[in-house]
Amino acid sequence: MEKFEIIAKDIFSEIIINKGLLHKAGFGSRAIPTYVGEWIISHYVGDSQELNDDNRSGIAKFVERYVPTKGKKETIKNYLFEQNEVKFLDNFSVYVNLVKGDRYLNIPFLDEHSAFITPQIVQNNDMLLSSGLWGVGTLFYIPPSDDNPKGQIWMKDFKAFQLANIDIDYFCDSRENFTIKEWMDLIVSSMGFNHELYNERQKILLISRLIPMVEPRYNLVEPAPKGTGKSFVFDNMSRYVAVRSGSISPAVLFFNDSRKTAGLITRFDCVVIDEAQKVKADSAGELTALLKSYLESGRFGRGSANSISAEAGIALLANIEIDENRNPINEEIGLFRSFPNFLRETAFIDRFSGLLPGWYLPRINKKTPSTNLGLKGDIFGEILHALRGNISYKDYVKTNMELIDCDDMRDTKAIESGVSGLLKILFPSKNPTEDEFYMYCVNPAVELRQRIRDELCKLDREYIPVTLKSKYPNKFQKTHRLPVYYNVDENGKIIQSIYNKVLESNNDYMEDPLNINRIPRKAIIQIEEGMTGYSYQNLFIPYLQGAKNIKIIDPYIRLEFQIKNFIAFCDMLDPKDDTINVHLVTSSDDKIQRDEQVKKLENLKENISPYGIMLTYEFDDTIHDRFIETDNGWNIRLGRGLDIFQKPESWYALGEYDQKKRKCRQTEIDYRRLNT
């Protein structure tokens, strides 16, 4: 066993299970969630954590007797019709119709929604009235009669599967026995995934799927390619989660006015809309209006229900197409452009707390399911539910978190909720170090909300691009590229792009980017393939005015033409009465190439020093990003570094000495103020 398993078995004992047993127990095609399957297994395996012939036989008999296959639905209905009593395991639930003064039992396996249940069973199992309850029901059938013109199924007995007693304080305190790495592996294994297949970033993304289950009204979007396990977590982690797909009606989601019954939003901790890219809304637009109202305030009104409040989070799961590098095809113009119109409205999207980039997670394969120890599914779901209402985590976040460039209240609230959710999952004892707090809670939550902000900017020019930062920004925040708004036609083809949006408070547009005398401002310039008119002078001179120290990070100042680009950059500098210090950080493929680079750079260094340009350089083979940093307060992010020009068709063509006549390669240049 691994160290996290040894600690977990020692501390949590009876609520730990071997996650690999579910795939060996012989449930076959039975449509039961993981947490129910593990509950059945635990009754027969006990503390051994292994399957032997005896407990395997016991499980097989239970499944055969109480867990029928879907194909036996009509057979069971016929047993009932012939006045036989039947017992089977199902997710039973009850709804109350006050208008008719009656109470009805839902039996999903039989597609039955108007069965009868005795008051005593309801009183003993109040979960039947909310999210439903898995258990073995004993049913019989009352045929039509003069007094009762319609036949009806009755439940005479119900045995709910029983949870172990949960001491939530003990659970939280026990976290201190694990390192963060060990705890994350335990959580990932408890979710049913093989922790060895995921790097740390991917583990955090997996765990982020749990935030809507543990944090009230945290609304999450996950676009991802097929087969990454999006819906698996929500289908199998908790009985407090409802997953729906296809046509979603206001009656199902919010309130059924004819039955006078509350919808899924009020009965579950999280409502998941799977395959959101195919969801069909109502023609009247009522669903969109209700969703916007609820996502904003946590309240809604429909029909005779004037004002209903709820705490459920909404999760949208959508399949997207990816390219050969596993990047979304529509990432540039906006991921939501493939969504139905009613889910594409920016006022609706803005109300979501985070966007989880599911394309970074690997496809599910035969090695994906966990074979390690983990918390039992039903127990883990109850723990998440129990932590959900604890407001002390949000207080901790407000006291200890510091954000930069986050003035929008929706951004702040969304990030606070995301941080609170991750804190509950990863540090339930509320005792992380400052580094751990920012690394595992704050920065992931900032990224989730940043991706929502970016998608809004791609769809609507009224949203000003901004890079949200924490007190201790991570690589994602440091290298974040501001999004570009595109006008596209109905086929997704770009009609017009707004490249030079000013990020100042005046919400104006930048002057002509080819004007060397323009005022330097925070902006983005997008250069399309084949464009002309650009040169190092009109791109950089406005931002280098007054700079005495210029640092260039570009790993590709290696080949002859790349070094010539660097010479051209140095050539445009004008030291005037003082010197300019230029420091280059680059890299090389091997020692032979590095020796050649050194020889050429030393030659350049000697030749430009009489003109007041003092060159220093260093090699760092770990660098990837390309940018220029100056001591006058500017950071210029270079998508392609200095390599922005196409190779000329001939070295005797126009453009050899005038860069403005040369065709450009597609790239983006992002001008930012340092420390802003």
XYZ file of C-alpha atoms in Angstrom:
676
model
C 0.000 0.000 0.000
C 1.029 3.592 -0.603
C 1.614 5.911 2.326
C -1.683 7.794 1.897
C -3.536 4.455 1.964
C -1.790 3.333 5.146
C -2.653 6.604 6.899
C -6.247 6.542 5.609
C -6.805 2.933 6.686
C -5.413 3.655 10.119
C -7.429 6.847 10.671
C -10.699 6.268 8.819
C -10.930 2.442 9.039
C -14.592 1.528 8.410
C -15.302 4.336 5.942
C -12.407 3.289 3.668
C -12.870 0.878 0.784
C -10.734 -0.636 -1.958
C -11.969 1.267 -5.003
C -10.932 -1.546 -7.328
C -13.492 -3.935 -5.853
C -16.391 -2.348 -7.733
C -14.985 -3.561 -11.060
C -14.507 -7.089 -9.718
C -17.836 -7.500 -7.939
C -19.922 -8.456 -10.954
C -22.524 -5.687 -11.113
C -22.462 -5.938 -14.892
C -24.754 -3.470 -16.631
C -26.777 -2.656 -13.507
C -27.568 1.069 -13.560
C -26.533 2.003 -10.042
C -24.139 4.785 -9.031
C -20.720 3.965 -7.623
C -21.593 5.000 -4.087
C -24.483 2.486 -4.010
C -22.308 -0.299 -5.420
C -19.677 0.376 -2.772
C -22.336 0.312 -0.077
C -23.412 -3.154 -1.217
C -19.808 -4.384 -1.362
C -18.957 -3.059 2.101
C -21.749 -5.153 3.635
C -20.095 -8.336 2.369
C -16.394 -7.493 2.378
C -16.192 -5.810 5.777
C -12.691 -4.805 6.861
C -10.822 -7.286 4.653
C -10.800 -4.969 1.584
C -10.542 -8.074 -0.585
C -13.008 -10.238 -2.484
C -13.087 -13.969 -1.763
C -15.447 -16.674 -2.974
C -17.847 -16.250 -0.047
C -18.357 -12.494 -0.222
C -18.336 -12.562 -4.011
C -21.147 -15.104 -3.855
C -23.063 -12.964 -1.361
C -22.786 -9.903 -3.591
C -23.857 -11.890 -6.646
C -26.951 -13.193 -4.837
C -27.903 -9.689 -3.650
C -27.512 -8.266 -7.145
C -29.484 -11.070 -8.738
C -32.296 -10.713 -6.214
C -32.572 -6.952 -5.752
C -30.845 -5.220 -8.688
C -32.722 -6.206 -11.845
C -31.512 -5.278 -15.311
C -33.478 -2.638 -17.222
C -34.782 -5.329 -19.563
C -36.793 -6.845 -16.718
C -39.004 -3.813 -16.234
C -42.056 -5.352 -17.907
C -41.426 -8.673 -16.188
C -41.582 -7.020 -12.769
C -44.683 -5.062 -13.744
C -46.268 -8.354 -14.749
C -45.389 -9.875 -11.356
C -47.186 -6.972 -9.742
C -50.141 -7.334 -12.099
C -50.444 -10.989 -11.078
C -50.641 -9.906 -7.419
C -47.103 -10.915 -6.499
C -45.020 -8.926 -4.058
C -41.683 -7.663 -5.441
C -38.558 -6.230 -3.856
C -35.787 -4.320 -5.625
C -33.199 -1.608 -5.126
C -33.980 1.796 -6.583
C -33.641 5.533 -5.983
C -37.121 6.174 -4.581
C -38.474 9.675 -3.992
C -41.730 11.321 -2.909
C -43.477 14.514 -3.976
C -46.495 16.184 -2.381
C -49.398 17.717 -4.314
C -51.143 20.152 -1.982
C -53.880 21.005 -4.506
C -55.043 17.408 -4.722
C -54.147 16.739 -1.104
C -52.067 13.706 -1.934
C -48.551 12.308 -1.800
C -46.959 10.256 -4.585
C -44.036 7.853 -4.815
C -41.601 7.934 -7.755
C -40.177 4.573 -8.836
C -37.554 5.346 -11.518
C -36.933 1.719 -12.546
C -40.592 1.268 -13.484
C -41.027 4.814 -14.829
C -43.821 5.145 -12.302
C -44.621 8.562 -10.788
C -47.928 8.097 -8.949
C -47.438 5.134 -6.628
C -48.684 5.147 -3.038
C -46.453 5.216 0.042
C -47.514 4.936 3.658
C -47.059 7.995 5.924
C -44.905 6.005 8.346
C -42.285 5.218 5.697
C -42.063 8.899 4.769
C -41.718 9.948 8.405
C -38.901 7.449 8.935
C -37.048 8.475 5.752
C -37.305 12.219 5.231
C -34.658 12.122 2.473
C -37.386 10.694 0.238
C -38.869 14.197 0.128
C -35.702 15.942 -1.057
C -33.018 14.317 -3.164
C -34.503 10.825 -3.024
C -33.119 7.767 -1.272
C -31.606 4.500 -2.438
C -32.928 1.407 -0.754
C -34.854 -1.842 -1.176
C -38.589 -1.255 -1.531
C -41.276 -3.895 -1.065
C -44.092 -3.252 -3.544
C -47.489 -4.723 -4.372
C -50.290 -3.780 -6.742
C -53.888 -2.672 -6.048
C -55.963 -3.333 -9.198
C -58.805 -1.034 -10.334
C -62.098 -1.303 -8.436
C -65.384 0.552 -8.025
C -63.839 2.646 -5.252
C -60.550 3.123 -7.087
C -60.999 3.295 -10.882
C -57.239 3.341 -11.469
C -54.767 0.636 -10.523
C -51.919 1.734 -8.245
C -48.611 0.379 -6.963
C -48.174 0.528 -3.194
C -44.994 0.427 -1.119
C -45.467 -1.587 2.055
C -41.878 -1.586 3.335
C -38.623 0.249 2.669
C -35.081 -0.429 3.867
C -32.791 2.483 3.044
C -29.069 1.836 2.801
C -27.573 3.063 6.037
C -24.647 5.445 6.337
C -21.979 5.111 8.978
C -22.050 7.814 11.609
C -20.044 10.783 10.339
C -18.046 12.853 12.784
C -17.285 15.828 10.560
C -14.991 17.406 13.169
C -12.947 14.207 13.339
C -12.733 14.140 9.551
C -11.467 17.727 9.405
C -8.966 17.222 12.217
C -7.654 14.041 10.587
C -6.517 16.027 7.549
C -3.492 17.136 9.594
C -2.070 13.599 9.382
C -1.546 13.914 5.615
C 0.737 16.032 3.475
C -1.069 17.968 0.739
C 0.230 15.491 -1.872
C -1.051 12.507 0.139
C -4.408 14.161 0.773
C -4.898 15.016 -2.901
C -4.145 11.402 -3.848
C -6.729 10.221 -1.309
C -9.350 12.622 -2.688
C -8.653 11.655 -6.314
C -8.835 7.961 -5.411
C -12.060 8.560 -3.458
C -13.488 10.117 -6.632
C -12.713 6.851 -8.427
C -9.663 7.912 -10.446
C -6.161 6.445 -10.571
C -4.030 9.218 -9.075
C -0.896 7.973 -10.864
C -2.276 8.990 -14.272
C -2.667 12.675 -13.369
C -0.113 15.384 -12.705
C -0.681 17.909 -9.934
C -2.443 20.439 -12.165
C -4.774 17.762 -13.529
C -5.554 16.561 -10.003
C -6.591 20.091 -9.046
C -8.851 20.245 -12.117
C -10.425 16.905 -11.165
C -10.979 18.060 -7.597
C -12.454 21.345 -8.850
C -15.375 19.339 -10.200
C -16.410 18.854 -6.575
C -16.731 22.566 -5.784
C -20.465 22.804 -6.691
C -21.119 19.883 -4.309
C -19.399 21.520 -1.354
C -19.988 25.261 -1.966
C -23.524 26.732 -2.172
C -24.461 28.274 -5.527
C -21.095 27.742 -7.154
C -21.896 27.536 -10.860
C -19.436 25.733 -13.083
C -19.002 25.218 -16.833
C -16.826 22.401 -18.140
C -16.261 22.207 -21.897
C -14.208 19.139 -22.765
C -13.791 16.524 -25.484
C -15.721 13.295 -25.165
C -14.415 10.619 -22.849
C -12.742 12.718 -20.137
C -15.145 11.632 -17.377
C -17.097 14.895 -17.056
C -20.380 13.378 -15.994
C -18.881 10.391 -14.122
C -18.064 12.443 -11.030
C -21.521 13.998 -10.846
C -23.335 10.733 -11.582
C -21.461 8.703 -8.989
C -20.233 10.933 -6.163
C -23.297 12.026 -4.247
C -27.018 11.457 -3.877
C -27.333 15.243 -3.573
C -26.535 15.729 -7.269
C -29.067 15.525 -10.124
C -27.852 15.013 -13.698
C -30.138 15.840 -16.636
C -29.664 16.198 -20.378
C -31.748 16.884 -23.461
C -34.758 19.145 -23.149
C -34.778 20.971 -19.794
C -38.116 22.519 -18.883
C -38.779 25.249 -16.301
C -41.191 22.848 -14.572
C -38.491 20.204 -14.060
C -35.762 22.608 -13.080
C -37.686 25.194 -11.032
C -41.362 24.640 -10.232
C -44.157 22.531 -11.638
C -47.188 24.796 -11.338
C -49.733 22.141 -12.266
C -48.488 19.731 -9.602
C -47.461 22.527 -7.205
C -44.131 20.773 -6.661
C -40.647 22.255 -6.441
C -38.118 21.393 -9.122
C -34.594 20.031 -8.982
C -33.039 23.373 -8.011
C -34.673 23.274 -4.569
C -34.106 19.568 -3.887
C -30.432 19.050 -4.718
C -27.061 20.589 -3.875
C -26.041 20.600 -7.519
C -28.006 20.281 -10.756
C -25.956 19.165 -13.747
C -27.016 19.853 -17.323
C -25.091 17.314 -19.357
C -24.313 17.753 -23.055
C -25.253 21.415 -22.790
C -24.326 21.988 -26.428
C -27.480 20.012 -27.360
C -29.908 21.394 -24.789
C -33.157 22.757 -26.180
C -34.831 25.634 -24.387
C -38.479 26.552 -24.296
C -39.641 28.808 -27.120
C -40.908 31.491 -24.735
C -37.468 32.063 -23.239
C -38.766 31.411 -19.724
C -35.938 29.027 -18.861
C -33.251 31.600 -19.671
C -34.987 34.283 -17.617
C -35.409 31.966 -14.636
C -31.802 30.806 -14.831
C -30.454 34.360 -14.945
C -32.632 35.385 -12.018
C -31.642 32.370 -9.953
C -27.930 32.518 -10.761
C -27.843 36.173 -9.722
C -29.831 36.110 -6.492
C -30.546 32.513 -5.536
C -34.271 33.209 -5.863
C -36.891 32.730 -8.547
C -40.627 32.942 -9.020
C -42.852 30.896 -11.301
C -46.609 30.588 -11.542
C -48.237 30.444 -8.150
C -44.816 30.305 -6.465
C -43.951 33.982 -6.136
C -40.539 33.682 -4.493
C -38.539 30.527 -3.873
C -34.953 30.484 -2.666
C -32.435 27.698 -3.169
C -28.724 26.986 -2.722
C -28.067 24.548 -5.577
C -25.154 25.119 -7.910
C -25.557 24.696 -11.664
C -22.977 22.736 -13.663
C -22.983 22.839 -17.463
C -21.071 20.005 -19.142
C -20.489 20.315 -22.874
C -18.630 18.298 -25.491
C -16.317 20.358 -27.674
C -14.113 19.618 -30.659
C -10.349 19.747 -30.246
C -7.438 19.935 -32.661
C -4.442 17.622 -32.965
C -2.829 19.343 -29.971
C -5.953 18.784 -27.835
C -6.786 22.492 -27.840
C -10.408 23.613 -28.426
C -11.087 24.487 -32.055
C -13.229 27.498 -31.095
C -10.958 28.748 -28.307
C -9.911 31.852 -30.270
C -13.409 33.087 -31.150
C -15.124 31.793 -28.000
C -15.999 28.381 -26.581
C -19.629 29.397 -25.999
C -20.217 30.029 -29.703
C -21.013 26.319 -30.082
C -23.652 26.504 -27.325
C -27.374 27.030 -28.020
C -28.352 30.696 -28.271
C -30.032 30.822 -24.887
C -26.826 29.599 -23.189
C -24.649 31.976 -25.198
C -25.978 35.232 -23.767
C -23.190 37.064 -21.966
C -25.424 38.249 -19.130
C -26.096 34.567 -18.458
C -22.464 33.442 -18.786
C -21.267 36.222 -16.468
C -23.259 34.657 -13.648
C -21.141 31.494 -13.750
C -18.397 31.240 -11.173
C -15.818 29.369 -13.191
C -14.924 27.574 -16.403
C -12.985 24.345 -15.957
C -10.714 23.585 -18.960
C -11.575 19.904 -19.291
C -9.460 19.544 -22.440
C -6.383 19.385 -20.198
C -7.599 16.095 -18.694
C -6.732 12.776 -20.375
C -9.304 10.452 -21.911
C -10.689 7.671 -19.770
C -9.031 4.310 -20.442
C -8.787 0.930 -18.756
C -6.135 2.246 -16.349
C -8.229 5.223 -15.227
C -10.352 3.623 -12.457
C -8.703 3.692 -9.045
C -7.410 0.439 -7.579
C -6.296 2.122 -4.351
C -8.074 2.708 -1.075
C -10.386 5.686 -0.818
C -13.319 7.007 1.152
C -16.561 5.147 0.470
C -18.596 7.003 -2.115
C -21.690 7.465 0.032
C -19.609 8.674 2.973
C -17.595 11.090 0.855
C -20.806 12.509 -0.612
C -22.198 13.048 2.880
C -18.983 14.759 3.988
C -19.175 17.197 1.078
C -22.821 17.864 1.912
C -22.030 18.412 5.593
C -19.240 20.908 4.832
C -21.482 22.799 2.435
C -23.249 24.920 5.033
C -20.168 25.844 7.077
C -19.685 29.600 6.588
C -16.439 29.750 8.576
C -14.504 28.811 5.429
C -15.793 31.864 3.587
C -14.775 34.008 6.568
C -11.286 32.502 6.425
C -11.061 33.349 2.721
C -12.175 36.952 3.180
C -9.605 37.417 5.941
C -6.618 35.769 4.252
C -7.013 36.277 0.490
C -5.629 39.272 -1.391
C -6.479 39.870 -5.061
C -5.045 42.339 -7.573
C -6.904 43.880 -10.535
C -10.155 42.391 -9.324
C -12.563 45.301 -8.942
C -15.658 43.633 -10.388
C -17.936 42.299 -7.643
C -18.942 39.235 -9.651
C -15.301 38.320 -10.152
C -14.571 38.744 -6.460
C -17.598 36.745 -5.286
C -16.933 33.945 -7.765
C -13.290 33.651 -6.725
C -14.177 33.743 -3.016
C -16.660 30.911 -3.506
C -14.169 28.851 -5.499
C -11.461 29.352 -2.891
C -13.881 28.442 -0.101
C -14.857 25.237 -1.924
C -11.267 24.139 -2.507
C -10.383 25.013 1.089
C -13.169 22.730 2.346
C -11.947 19.856 0.180
C -8.169 20.220 0.494
C -7.752 21.890 3.900
C -10.928 21.138 5.886
C -9.030 21.886 9.109
C -8.425 25.449 7.792
C -4.713 25.197 8.487
C -2.820 25.659 5.201
C 0.426 27.570 4.989
C 0.188 30.842 3.063
C 1.967 29.248 0.099
C -0.406 26.262 0.136
C -3.443 28.515 0.430
C -2.525 30.470 -2.689
C -1.124 27.531 -4.659
C -3.975 25.067 -4.143
C -6.996 27.252 -3.372
C -6.680 30.866 -4.521
C -4.817 30.542 -7.810
C -6.961 27.655 -9.172
C -10.121 29.615 -8.304
C -8.703 32.721 -10.008
C -8.037 30.696 -13.166
C -11.575 29.286 -13.215
C -13.081 32.787 -13.059
C -10.483 34.258 -15.435
C -11.606 31.834 -18.121
C -15.192 33.051 -17.730
C -14.010 36.671 -18.080
C -12.016 35.796 -21.186
C -15.001 34.126 -22.861
C -17.146 37.183 -22.130
C -14.577 39.445 -23.808
C -14.515 37.212 -26.880
C -18.296 37.484 -27.252
C -19.048 41.064 -26.213
C -16.823 44.131 -26.646
C -18.482 45.802 -23.655
C -16.411 43.549 -21.379
C -12.969 45.038 -20.798
C -10.157 42.444 -20.882
C -8.332 42.141 -17.579
C -5.842 39.787 -15.978
C -7.041 38.782 -12.521
C -4.167 38.218 -10.113
C -3.613 37.003 -6.600
C -1.049 38.243 -4.122
C 1.205 35.418 -5.315
C 0.425 34.898 -9.010
C 1.200 31.543 -10.597
C 2.386 30.793 -14.120
C -1.135 30.991 -15.552
C -1.591 34.545 -14.252
C 1.907 35.671 -15.244
C 1.581 34.409 -18.813
C -2.123 35.144 -19.293
C -2.882 36.666 -22.695
C -5.712 39.133 -22.865
C -8.522 37.917 -25.143
C -9.578 39.528 -28.427
C -13.164 40.286 -29.459
C -14.204 38.870 -32.830
C -17.210 39.511 -34.998
C -18.115 36.209 -36.612
C -20.819 35.098 -39.012
C -23.287 32.306 -38.305
C -20.719 29.724 -39.453
C -18.081 30.978 -37.046
C -16.034 32.721 -39.741
C -14.315 35.893 -38.554
C -15.769 39.057 -40.102
C -13.897 41.669 -38.057
C -11.616 41.660 -35.052
C -11.004 44.467 -32.581
C -7.313 44.227 -31.838
C -6.290 47.412 -30.130
C -8.717 47.779 -27.273
C -7.432 50.214 -24.690
C -7.533 48.889 -21.161
C -7.687 52.289 -19.510
C -10.764 53.752 -17.838
C -11.696 55.892 -20.841
C -12.674 52.749 -22.790
C -11.356 54.343 -25.988
C -9.329 52.848 -28.814
C -5.601 53.069 -29.230
C -4.183 55.432 -31.852
C -2.896 54.057 -35.123
C -0.492 51.243 -34.082
C 1.802 52.176 -36.990
C 2.269 55.736 -35.685
C 5.687 55.944 -34.046
C 4.625 59.051 -32.099
C 1.536 57.490 -30.523
C 0.999 57.584 -26.778
C 2.050 54.245 -25.233
C -0.932 52.569 -23.584
C -1.887 49.143 -22.352
C -3.189 47.376 -25.448
C -3.093 44.318 -27.654
C -2.018 44.322 -31.286
C -3.025 41.329 -33.351
C -1.010 40.967 -36.556
C -2.552 38.731 -39.182
C -0.638 36.484 -41.563
C 0.642 38.431 -44.596
C 0.082 41.936 -43.160
C 2.626 44.658 -43.982
C 3.436 48.067 -42.508
C 4.915 46.851 -39.229
C 8.473 47.374 -38.063
C 10.391 47.124 -34.816
C 10.365 50.918 -34.726
C 6.608 51.447 -34.870
C 5.960 48.434 -32.630
C 8.465 49.156 -29.867
C 9.904 52.718 -29.937
C 6.884 54.379 -28.173
C 7.350 51.924 -25.288
C 11.148 52.185 -25.078
C 11.319 55.971 -24.757
C 13.373 56.870 -21.687
C 14.337 53.273 -20.928
C 17.943 52.739 -19.851
C 17.686 49.022 -19.116
C 15.991 46.682 -21.571
C 15.676 42.955 -20.965
C 14.743 40.644 -23.841
C 13.694 37.048 -23.155
C 13.551 35.035 -26.365
C 14.697 31.395 -26.469
C 15.078 31.551 -30.253
C 17.976 33.924 -30.885
C 19.974 31.074 -32.329
C 20.022 30.867 -36.117
C 21.539 33.432 -38.458
C 18.259 35.154 -39.378
C 17.190 35.236 -35.703
C 20.429 36.927 -34.679
C 19.947 39.406 -37.546
C 16.498 40.184 -36.088
C 18.165 40.913 -32.754
C 20.743 43.145 -34.479
C 17.891 45.047 -36.160
C 16.280 45.545 -32.735
C 19.525 46.944 -31.286
C 20.036 49.108 -34.358
C 16.797 51.057 -33.795
C 17.782 52.040 -30.244
C 18.908 55.636 -29.753
C 21.006 56.140 -26.594
C 21.322 59.893 -27.205
C 23.409 61.341 -24.327
C 23.400 58.219 -22.176
C 23.936 54.493 -22.577
C 21.284 51.804 -22.933
C 21.884 48.446 -21.277
C 20.423 45.536 -23.247
C 20.327 42.130 -21.555
C 19.392 39.098 -23.657
C 18.205 35.784 -22.191
C 18.094 33.029 -24.795
C 18.767 29.306 -25.169
C 20.423 26.785 -27.457
C 19.958 23.230 -28.664
C 23.457 21.969 -27.896
C 27.006 23.034 -27.051
C 28.033 23.436 -30.682
C 25.182 25.852 -31.353
C 25.842 27.732 -28.112
C 29.517 28.235 -28.999
C 28.456 29.692 -32.349
C 25.910 31.983 -30.662
C 28.506 33.231 -28.187
C 30.927 34.044 -30.993
C 28.318 36.099 -32.872
C 26.953 37.845 -29.776
C 30.467 38.778 -28.643
C 31.089 40.263 -32.076
C 27.829 42.241 -31.863
C 28.630 43.357 -28.310
C 31.966 44.779 -29.425
C 30.505 46.556 -32.473
C 27.566 48.297 -30.753
C 29.294 49.435 -27.557
C 30.835 52.534 -29.234
C 27.274 53.681 -29.990
C 26.255 53.572 -26.325
C 24.497 50.203 -26.401
C 25.936 47.868 -23.777
C 25.024 44.226 -24.426
C 25.049 41.406 -21.884
C 23.569 37.977 -22.354
C 22.923 34.658 -20.651
C 21.599 31.221 -21.591
C 18.641 29.561 -19.876
C 17.352 26.388 -21.508
C 14.195 26.334 -19.334
C 12.612 29.502 -20.747
C 9.600 29.338 -23.044
C 7.758 32.669 -22.920
C 8.982 35.641 -24.957
C 8.815 39.245 -23.783
C 10.594 42.595 -23.439
C 10.839 44.235 -20.032
C 12.004 47.820 -19.490
C 12.895 50.008 -16.536
C 10.383 52.638 -17.687
C 7.489 50.417 -16.585
C 6.534 48.329 -19.627
C 6.294 44.599 -20.224
C 5.742 43.655 -23.860
C 4.563 40.074 -24.390
C 5.706 38.734 -27.755
C 3.746 35.799 -29.144
C 6.534 34.894 -31.599
C 9.389 36.838 -30.038
C 11.253 39.006 -32.539
C 10.502 36.512 -35.314
C 7.458 38.347 -36.731
C 8.439 38.545 -40.415
C 7.967 35.953 -43.141
C 10.982 34.750 -45.023
C 11.208 36.937 -48.176
C 10.633 35.263 -51.514
C 14.020 36.663 -52.518
C 16.757 38.443 -50.581
C 16.829 40.941 -53.444
C 13.169 41.900 -52.951
C 11.897 45.051 -51.245
C 11.808 44.647 -47.503
C 15.378 43.501 -46.909
C 16.183 46.897 -45.426
C 12.702 48.320 -44.780
C 10.759 46.079 -42.426
C 7.475 47.867 -43.189
C 7.537 46.363 -46.687
C 7.940 42.811 -45.394
C 5.004 40.449 -44.899
C 4.352 39.467 -41.295
C 3.628 36.175 -39.628
C 0.510 35.858 -37.494
C 1.235 36.932 -33.944
C -0.058 38.906 -30.971
C 1.785 41.615 -29.032
C 0.476 42.499 -25.585
C 1.627 45.790 -24.009
C 1.288 45.800 -20.222
C 2.268 48.082 -17.404
C 4.543 46.386 -14.879
C 2.898 45.567 -11.543
C -0.615 46.317 -12.915
